[in-house]
Tab-separated table of C-alpha atoms and ligand atoms in Angstrom:
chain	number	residue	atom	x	y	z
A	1	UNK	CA	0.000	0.000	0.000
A	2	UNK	CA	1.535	3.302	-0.958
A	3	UNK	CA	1.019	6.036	0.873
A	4	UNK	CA	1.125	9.368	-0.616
A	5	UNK	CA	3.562	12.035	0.193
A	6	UNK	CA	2.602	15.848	1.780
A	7	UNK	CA	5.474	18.609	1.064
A	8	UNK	CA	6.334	20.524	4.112
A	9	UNK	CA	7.450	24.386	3.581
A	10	UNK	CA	10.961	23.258	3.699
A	11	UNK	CA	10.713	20.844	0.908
A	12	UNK	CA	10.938	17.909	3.168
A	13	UNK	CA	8.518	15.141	1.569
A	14	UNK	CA	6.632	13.335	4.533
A	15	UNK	CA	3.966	10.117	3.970
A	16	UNK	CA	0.553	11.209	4.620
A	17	UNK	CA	-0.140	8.324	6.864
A	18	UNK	CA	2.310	7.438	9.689
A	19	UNK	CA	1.647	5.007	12.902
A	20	UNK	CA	1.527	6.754	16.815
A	21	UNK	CA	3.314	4.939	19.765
A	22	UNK	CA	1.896	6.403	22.295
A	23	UNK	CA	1.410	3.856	25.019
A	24	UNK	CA	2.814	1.350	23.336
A	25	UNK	CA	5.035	-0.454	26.297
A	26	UNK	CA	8.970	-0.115	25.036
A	27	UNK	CA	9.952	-3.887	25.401
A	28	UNK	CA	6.428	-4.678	22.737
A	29	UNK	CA	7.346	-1.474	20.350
A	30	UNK	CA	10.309	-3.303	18.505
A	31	UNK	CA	7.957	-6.125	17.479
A	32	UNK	CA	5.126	-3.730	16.787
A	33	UNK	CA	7.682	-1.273	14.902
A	34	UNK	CA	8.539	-4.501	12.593
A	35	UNK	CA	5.268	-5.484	11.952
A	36	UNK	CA	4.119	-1.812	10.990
A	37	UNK	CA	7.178	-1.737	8.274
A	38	UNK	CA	6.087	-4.980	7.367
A	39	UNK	CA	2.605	-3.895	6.474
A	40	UNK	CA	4.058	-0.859	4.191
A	41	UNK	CA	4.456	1.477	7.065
A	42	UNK	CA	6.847	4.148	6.474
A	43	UNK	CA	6.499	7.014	9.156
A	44	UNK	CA	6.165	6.526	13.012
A	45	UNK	CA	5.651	9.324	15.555
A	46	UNK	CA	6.863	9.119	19.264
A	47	UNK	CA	8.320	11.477	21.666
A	48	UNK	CA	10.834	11.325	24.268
A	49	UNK	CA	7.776	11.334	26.925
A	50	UNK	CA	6.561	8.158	25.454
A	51	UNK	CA	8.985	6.126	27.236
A	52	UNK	CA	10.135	4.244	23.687
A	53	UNK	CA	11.678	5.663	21.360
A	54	UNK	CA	14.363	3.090	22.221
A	55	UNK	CA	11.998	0.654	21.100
A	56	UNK	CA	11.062	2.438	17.809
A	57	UNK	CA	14.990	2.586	17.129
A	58	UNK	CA	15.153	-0.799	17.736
A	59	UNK	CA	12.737	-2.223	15.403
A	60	UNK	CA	13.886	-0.243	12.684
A	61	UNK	CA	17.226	-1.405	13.001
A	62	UNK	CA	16.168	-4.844	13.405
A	63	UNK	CA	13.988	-4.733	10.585
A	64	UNK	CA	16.133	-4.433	7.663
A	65	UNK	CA	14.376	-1.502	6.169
A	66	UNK	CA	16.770	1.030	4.632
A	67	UNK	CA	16.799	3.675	7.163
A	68	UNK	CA	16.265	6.549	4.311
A	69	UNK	CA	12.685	4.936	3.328
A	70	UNK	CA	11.499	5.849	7.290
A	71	UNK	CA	10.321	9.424	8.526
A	72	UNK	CA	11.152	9.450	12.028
A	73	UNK	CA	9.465	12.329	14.224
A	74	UNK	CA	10.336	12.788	18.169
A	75	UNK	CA	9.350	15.511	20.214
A	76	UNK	CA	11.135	17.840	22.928
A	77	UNK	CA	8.879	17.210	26.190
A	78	UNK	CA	7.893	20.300	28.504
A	79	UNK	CA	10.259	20.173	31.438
A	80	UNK	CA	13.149	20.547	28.750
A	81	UNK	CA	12.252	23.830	26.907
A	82	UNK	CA	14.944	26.185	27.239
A	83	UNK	CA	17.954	26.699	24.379
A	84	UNK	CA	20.627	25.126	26.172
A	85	UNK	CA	18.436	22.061	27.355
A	86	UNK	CA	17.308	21.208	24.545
A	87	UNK	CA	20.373	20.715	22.920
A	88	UNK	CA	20.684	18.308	25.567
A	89	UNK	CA	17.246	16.959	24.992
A	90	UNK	CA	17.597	16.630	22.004
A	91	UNK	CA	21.011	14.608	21.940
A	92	UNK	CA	19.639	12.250	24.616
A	93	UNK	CA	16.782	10.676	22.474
A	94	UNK	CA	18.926	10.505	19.405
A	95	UNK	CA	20.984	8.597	21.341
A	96	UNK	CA	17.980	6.441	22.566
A	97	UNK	CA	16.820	6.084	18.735
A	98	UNK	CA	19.679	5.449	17.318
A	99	UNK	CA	20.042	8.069	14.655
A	100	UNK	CA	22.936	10.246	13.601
A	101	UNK	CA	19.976	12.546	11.427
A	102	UNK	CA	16.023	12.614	12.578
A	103	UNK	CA	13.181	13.673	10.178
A	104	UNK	CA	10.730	15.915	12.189
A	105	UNK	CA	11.713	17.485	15.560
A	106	UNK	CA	8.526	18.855	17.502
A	107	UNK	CA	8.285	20.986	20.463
A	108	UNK	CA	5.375	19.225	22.596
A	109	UNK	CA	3.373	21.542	24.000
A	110	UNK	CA	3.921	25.652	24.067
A	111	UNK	CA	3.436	25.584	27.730
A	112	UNK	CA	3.078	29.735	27.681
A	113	UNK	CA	3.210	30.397	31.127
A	114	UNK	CA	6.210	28.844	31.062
A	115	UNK	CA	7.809	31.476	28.604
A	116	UNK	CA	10.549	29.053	26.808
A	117	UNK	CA	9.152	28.293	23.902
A	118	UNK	CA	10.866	30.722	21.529
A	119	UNK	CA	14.094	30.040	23.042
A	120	UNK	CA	13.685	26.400	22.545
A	121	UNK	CA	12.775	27.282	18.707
A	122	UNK	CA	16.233	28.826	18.450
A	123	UNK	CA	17.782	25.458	19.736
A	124	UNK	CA	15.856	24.027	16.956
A	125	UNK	CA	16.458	26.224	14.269
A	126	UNK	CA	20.408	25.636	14.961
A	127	UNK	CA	20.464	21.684	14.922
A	128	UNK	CA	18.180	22.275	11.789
A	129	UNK	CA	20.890	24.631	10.107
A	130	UNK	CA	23.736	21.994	11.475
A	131	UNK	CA	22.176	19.348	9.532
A	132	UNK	CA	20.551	17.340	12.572
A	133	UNK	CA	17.550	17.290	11.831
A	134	UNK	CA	15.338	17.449	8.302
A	135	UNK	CA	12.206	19.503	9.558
A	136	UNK	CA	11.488	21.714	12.491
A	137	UNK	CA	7.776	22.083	13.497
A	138	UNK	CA	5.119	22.007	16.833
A	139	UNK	CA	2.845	20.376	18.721
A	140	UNK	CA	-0.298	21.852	20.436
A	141	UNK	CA	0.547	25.422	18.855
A	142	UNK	CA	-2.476	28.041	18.773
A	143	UNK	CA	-2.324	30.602	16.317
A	144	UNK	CA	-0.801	32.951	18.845
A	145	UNK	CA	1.786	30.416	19.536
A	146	UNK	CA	2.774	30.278	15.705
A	147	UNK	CA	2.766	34.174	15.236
A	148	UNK	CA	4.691	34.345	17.874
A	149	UNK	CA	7.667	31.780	17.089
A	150	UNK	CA	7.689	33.579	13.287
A	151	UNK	CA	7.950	36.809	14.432
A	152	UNK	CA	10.745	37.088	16.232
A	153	UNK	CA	12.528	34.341	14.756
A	154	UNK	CA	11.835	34.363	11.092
A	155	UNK	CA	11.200	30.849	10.750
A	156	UNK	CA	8.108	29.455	10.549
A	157	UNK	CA	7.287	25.742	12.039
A	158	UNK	CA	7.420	23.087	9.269
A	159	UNK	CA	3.883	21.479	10.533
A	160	UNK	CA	2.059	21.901	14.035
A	161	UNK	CA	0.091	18.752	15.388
A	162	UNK	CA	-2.986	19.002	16.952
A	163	UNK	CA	-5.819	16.802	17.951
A	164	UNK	CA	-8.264	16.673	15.143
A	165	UNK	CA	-11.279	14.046	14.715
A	166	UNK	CA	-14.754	14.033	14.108
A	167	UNK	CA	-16.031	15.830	17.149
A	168	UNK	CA	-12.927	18.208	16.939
A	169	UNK	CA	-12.185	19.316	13.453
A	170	UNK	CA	-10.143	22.566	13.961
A	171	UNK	CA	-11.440	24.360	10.959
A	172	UNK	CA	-9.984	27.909	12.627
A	173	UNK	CA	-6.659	26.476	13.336
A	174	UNK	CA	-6.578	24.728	10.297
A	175	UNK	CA	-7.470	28.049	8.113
A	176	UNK	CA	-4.682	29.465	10.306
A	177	UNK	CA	-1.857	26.678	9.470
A	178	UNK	CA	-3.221	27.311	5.232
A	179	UNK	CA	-2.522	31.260	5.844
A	180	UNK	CA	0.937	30.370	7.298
A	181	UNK	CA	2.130	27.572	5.134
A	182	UNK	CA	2.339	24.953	7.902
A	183	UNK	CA	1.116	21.749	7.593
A	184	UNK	CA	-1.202	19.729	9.912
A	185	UNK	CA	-0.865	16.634	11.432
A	186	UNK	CA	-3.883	14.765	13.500
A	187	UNK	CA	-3.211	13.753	17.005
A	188	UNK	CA	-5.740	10.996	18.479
A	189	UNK	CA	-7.186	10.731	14.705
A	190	UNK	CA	-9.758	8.363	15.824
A	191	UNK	CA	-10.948	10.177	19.042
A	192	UNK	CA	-8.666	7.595	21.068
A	193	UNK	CA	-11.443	5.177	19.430
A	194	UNK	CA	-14.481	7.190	20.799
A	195	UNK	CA	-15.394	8.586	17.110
A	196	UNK	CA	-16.219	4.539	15.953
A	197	UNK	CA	-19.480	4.172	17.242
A	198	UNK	CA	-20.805	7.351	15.217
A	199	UNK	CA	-24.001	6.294	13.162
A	200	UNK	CA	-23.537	8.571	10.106
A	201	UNK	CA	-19.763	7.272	10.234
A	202	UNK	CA	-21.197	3.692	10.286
A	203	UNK	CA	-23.672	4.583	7.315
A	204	UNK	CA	-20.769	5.823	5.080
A	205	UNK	CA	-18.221	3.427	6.162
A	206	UNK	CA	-20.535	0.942	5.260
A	207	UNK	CA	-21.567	2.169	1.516
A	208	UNK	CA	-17.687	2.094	0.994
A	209	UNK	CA	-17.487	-1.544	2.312
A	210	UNK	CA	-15.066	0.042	4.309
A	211	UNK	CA	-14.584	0.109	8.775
A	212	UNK	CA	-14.972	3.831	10.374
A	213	UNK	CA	-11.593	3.890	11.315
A	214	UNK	CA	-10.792	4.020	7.765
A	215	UNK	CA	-13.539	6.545	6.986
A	216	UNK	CA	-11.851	8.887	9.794
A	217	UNK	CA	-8.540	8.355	8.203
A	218	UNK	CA	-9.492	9.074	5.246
A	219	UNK	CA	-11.727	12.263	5.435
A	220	UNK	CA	-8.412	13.501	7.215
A	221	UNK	CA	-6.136	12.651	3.874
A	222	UNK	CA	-8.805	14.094	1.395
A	223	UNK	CA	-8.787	17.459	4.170
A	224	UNK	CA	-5.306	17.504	3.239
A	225	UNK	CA	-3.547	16.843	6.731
A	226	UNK	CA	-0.988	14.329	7.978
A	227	UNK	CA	-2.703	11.974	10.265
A	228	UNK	CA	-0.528	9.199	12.772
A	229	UNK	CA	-3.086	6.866	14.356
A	230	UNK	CA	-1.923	4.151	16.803
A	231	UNK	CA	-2.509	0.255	17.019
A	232	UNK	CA	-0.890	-2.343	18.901
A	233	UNK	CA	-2.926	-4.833	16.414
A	234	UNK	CA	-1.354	-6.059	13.346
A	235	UNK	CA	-5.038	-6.375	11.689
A	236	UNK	CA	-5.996	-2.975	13.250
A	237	UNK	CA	-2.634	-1.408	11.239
A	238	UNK	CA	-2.793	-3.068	8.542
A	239	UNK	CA	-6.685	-1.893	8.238
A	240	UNK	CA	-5.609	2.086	9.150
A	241	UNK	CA	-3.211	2.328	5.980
A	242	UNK	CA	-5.971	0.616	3.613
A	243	UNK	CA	-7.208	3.758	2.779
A	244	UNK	CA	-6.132	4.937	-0.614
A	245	UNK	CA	-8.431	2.679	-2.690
A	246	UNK	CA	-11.920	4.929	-1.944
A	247	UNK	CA	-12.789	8.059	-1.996
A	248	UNK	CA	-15.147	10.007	0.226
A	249	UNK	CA	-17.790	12.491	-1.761
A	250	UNK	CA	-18.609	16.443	-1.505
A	251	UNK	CA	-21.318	15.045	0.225
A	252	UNK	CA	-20.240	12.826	2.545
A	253	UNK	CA	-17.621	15.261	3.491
A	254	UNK	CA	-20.237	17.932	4.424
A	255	UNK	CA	-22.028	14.919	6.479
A	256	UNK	CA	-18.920	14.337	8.281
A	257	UNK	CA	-17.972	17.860	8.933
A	258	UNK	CA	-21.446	18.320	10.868
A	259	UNK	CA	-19.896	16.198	13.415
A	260	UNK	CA	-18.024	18.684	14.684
A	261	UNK	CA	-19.186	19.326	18.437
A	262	UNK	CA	-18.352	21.648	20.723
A	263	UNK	CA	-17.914	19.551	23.559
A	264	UNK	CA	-15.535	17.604	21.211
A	265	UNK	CA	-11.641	18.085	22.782
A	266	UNK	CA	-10.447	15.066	24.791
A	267	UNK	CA	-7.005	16.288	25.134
A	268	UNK	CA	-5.655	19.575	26.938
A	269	UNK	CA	-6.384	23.077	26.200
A	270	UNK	CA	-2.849	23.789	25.081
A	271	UNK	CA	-3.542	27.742	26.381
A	272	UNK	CA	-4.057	26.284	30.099
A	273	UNK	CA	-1.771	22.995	29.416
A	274	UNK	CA	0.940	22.759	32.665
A	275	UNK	CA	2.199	18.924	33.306
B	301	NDP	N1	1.229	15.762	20.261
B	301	NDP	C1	0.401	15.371	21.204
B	301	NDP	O1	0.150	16.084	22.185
B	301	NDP	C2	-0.271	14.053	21.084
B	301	NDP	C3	0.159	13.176	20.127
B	301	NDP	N2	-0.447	11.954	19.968
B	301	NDP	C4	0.040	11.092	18.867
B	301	NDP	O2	-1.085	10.664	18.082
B	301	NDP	C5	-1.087	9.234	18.025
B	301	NDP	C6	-2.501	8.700	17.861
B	301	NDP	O3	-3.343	9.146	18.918
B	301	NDP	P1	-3.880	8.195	20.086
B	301	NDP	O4	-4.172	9.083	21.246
B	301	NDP	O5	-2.934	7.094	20.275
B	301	NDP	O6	-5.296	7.696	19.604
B	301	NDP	P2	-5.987	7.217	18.228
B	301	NDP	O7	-7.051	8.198	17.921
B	301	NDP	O8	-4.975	6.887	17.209
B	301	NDP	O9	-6.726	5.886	18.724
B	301	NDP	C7	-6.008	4.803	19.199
B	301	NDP	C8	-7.016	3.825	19.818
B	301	NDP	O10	-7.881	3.334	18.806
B	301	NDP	C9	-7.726	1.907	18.687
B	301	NDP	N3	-7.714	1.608	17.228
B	301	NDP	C10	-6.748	1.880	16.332
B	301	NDP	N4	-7.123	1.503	15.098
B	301	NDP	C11	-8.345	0.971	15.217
B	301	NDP	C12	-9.251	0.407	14.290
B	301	NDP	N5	-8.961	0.313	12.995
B	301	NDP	N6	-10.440	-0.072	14.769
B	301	NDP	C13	-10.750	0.005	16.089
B	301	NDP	N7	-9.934	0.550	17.008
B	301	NDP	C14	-8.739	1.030	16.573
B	301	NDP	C15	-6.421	1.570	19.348
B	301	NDP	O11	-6.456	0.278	19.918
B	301	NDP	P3	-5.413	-0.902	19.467
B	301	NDP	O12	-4.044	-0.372	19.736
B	301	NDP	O13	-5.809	-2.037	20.345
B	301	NDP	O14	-5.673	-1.148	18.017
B	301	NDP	C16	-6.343	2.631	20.442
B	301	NDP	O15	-7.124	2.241	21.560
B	301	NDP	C17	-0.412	8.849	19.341
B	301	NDP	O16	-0.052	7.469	19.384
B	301	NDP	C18	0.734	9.815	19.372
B	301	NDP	O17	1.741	9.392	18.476
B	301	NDP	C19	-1.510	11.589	20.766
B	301	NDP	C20	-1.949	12.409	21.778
B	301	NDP	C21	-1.355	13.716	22.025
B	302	LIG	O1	0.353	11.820	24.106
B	302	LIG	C1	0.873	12.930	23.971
B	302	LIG	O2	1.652	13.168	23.044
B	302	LIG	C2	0.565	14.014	24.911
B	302	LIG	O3	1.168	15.028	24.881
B	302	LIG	C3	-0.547	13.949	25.881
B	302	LIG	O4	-1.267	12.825	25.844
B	302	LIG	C4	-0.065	14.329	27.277
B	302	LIG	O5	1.060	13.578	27.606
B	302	LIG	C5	-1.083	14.128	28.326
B	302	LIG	O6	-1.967	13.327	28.185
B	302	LIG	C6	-0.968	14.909	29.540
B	302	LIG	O7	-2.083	14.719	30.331
């Protein structure tokens, strides 16, 4: 299954599709890793607060895939914003991965009240310019956030992840990142699994001969953003990157985007965010 590839305002090429590790125990993640490559896999996203991206360097290595075919993304967690740290940070989970070069850096969370996160986009920057790393981008960025970081650094973030699924679609952060050139990426693409039950969901899904989850994944690719969901099941995986043989209509697009709830956020409000 090929998955196609998004061009980030750098000119890094990234696949559309990638798998999530979060919660995936370290000592299972080499096996899971495998089996994702396996099944035509080619992007994974974890972050040094996942507690595995040993793991994920693991089963690459151990897989025999060349490691230029994988797009590797890590993230800097909160309690090591700050320029000089995360230099530090930054050398510490390479070393846990594996790599000499990674493919998309992200800082976690802006944490504002914390007041490092431009600092820490400097750190970036630099082990962008030194060849370190392929793309530079964000995680849980508002608008504000992003204005911010470009303002008084001149470089804007490659992509900013976010949580985006049925019940939260993001259509005002979304116009933001198209205004800006960044890209998006979906965090907890199928609601952490809530979104499957959905009735219109299960009316489409079915018309395509197709399972929600792949309904979800793919009203994601055909709104043009990155999406990473996560499975610890080989059938479950193999079904999430199945999507490139359907296409969703106008209509069922509008259907879908009436989903969108208020109510909808599972995650953290990344204004308020402090953990
Ligand atoms: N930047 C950030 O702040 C955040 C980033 N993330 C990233 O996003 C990734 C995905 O988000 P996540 O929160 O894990 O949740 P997802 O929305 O990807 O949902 C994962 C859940 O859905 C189940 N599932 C997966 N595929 C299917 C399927 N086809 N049918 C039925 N159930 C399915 C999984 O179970 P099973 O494993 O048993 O298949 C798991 O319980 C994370 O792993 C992480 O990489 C997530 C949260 C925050
Ligand atoms: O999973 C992630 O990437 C996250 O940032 C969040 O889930 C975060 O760790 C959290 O849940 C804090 O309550």
């Amino acid at each position: 299954m090929s998955v196609p590839m998004i061009t980030l305002n750098d000119g890094t090429k990234i696949p559309q599709l990638g798998l999530g590790v979060w919660k995936m125990p370290e000592e299972e993640t080499p096996g899971l890793i495998m089996s994702a490559l396996n099944n035509g896999y080619r992007h994974i996203d974890t972050a040094a607060a996942y507690g595995n991206e040993a793991g994920v360097g693991r089963g690459i290595l151990e897989s025999g895939v060349p490691r230029d075919e994988i797009f590797i993304t890590t993230k800097l967690w909160n309690d090591r914003q700050g320029y000089d740290e995360t230099l530090r940070a930054f050398d510490e989970s390479m070393g846990k991965l594996g790599l000499e070069t990674l493919d998309l850096y992200l800082i976690h969370w802006p944490m504002p009240n914390r007041g490092h996160y431009v600092d820490t986009w400097k750190a970036f920057v630099k082990l962008q310019q030194e060849g370190r790393i392929r793309a530079i981008g964000v995680s849980n960025f508002l608008p504000e956030h992003l204005e911010r970081l470009i303002d008084e650094t001149g470089i804007t973030p490659a992509l900013n992840q976010v949580e985006l699924h049925p019940r939260f679609q993001q259509s005002a952060q979304r116009a933001a990142h198209a205004k800006l050139g960044i890209a998006t990426e979906c965090w907890s693409p199928l609601g952490q699994g809530e979104a499957l039950s959905n009735p219109v969901l299960t009316e489409i899904a079915s018309r395509h001969g197709k399972s929600v989850a792949q309904v979800i994944l793919r009203w994601q690719v055909q709104l043009g953003c990155i999406t990473i969901p996560k499975s610890s099941n080989h059938d479950r995986m193999r079904e999430n990157i199945t999507i490139f043989d359907f296409e969703l209509s106008d209509a069922e697009m509008a259907r879908i985007k009436d989903l969108d709830a208020a109510d909808g956020r599972i995650g953290s409000d990344p204004a308020t965010a402090d953990f």
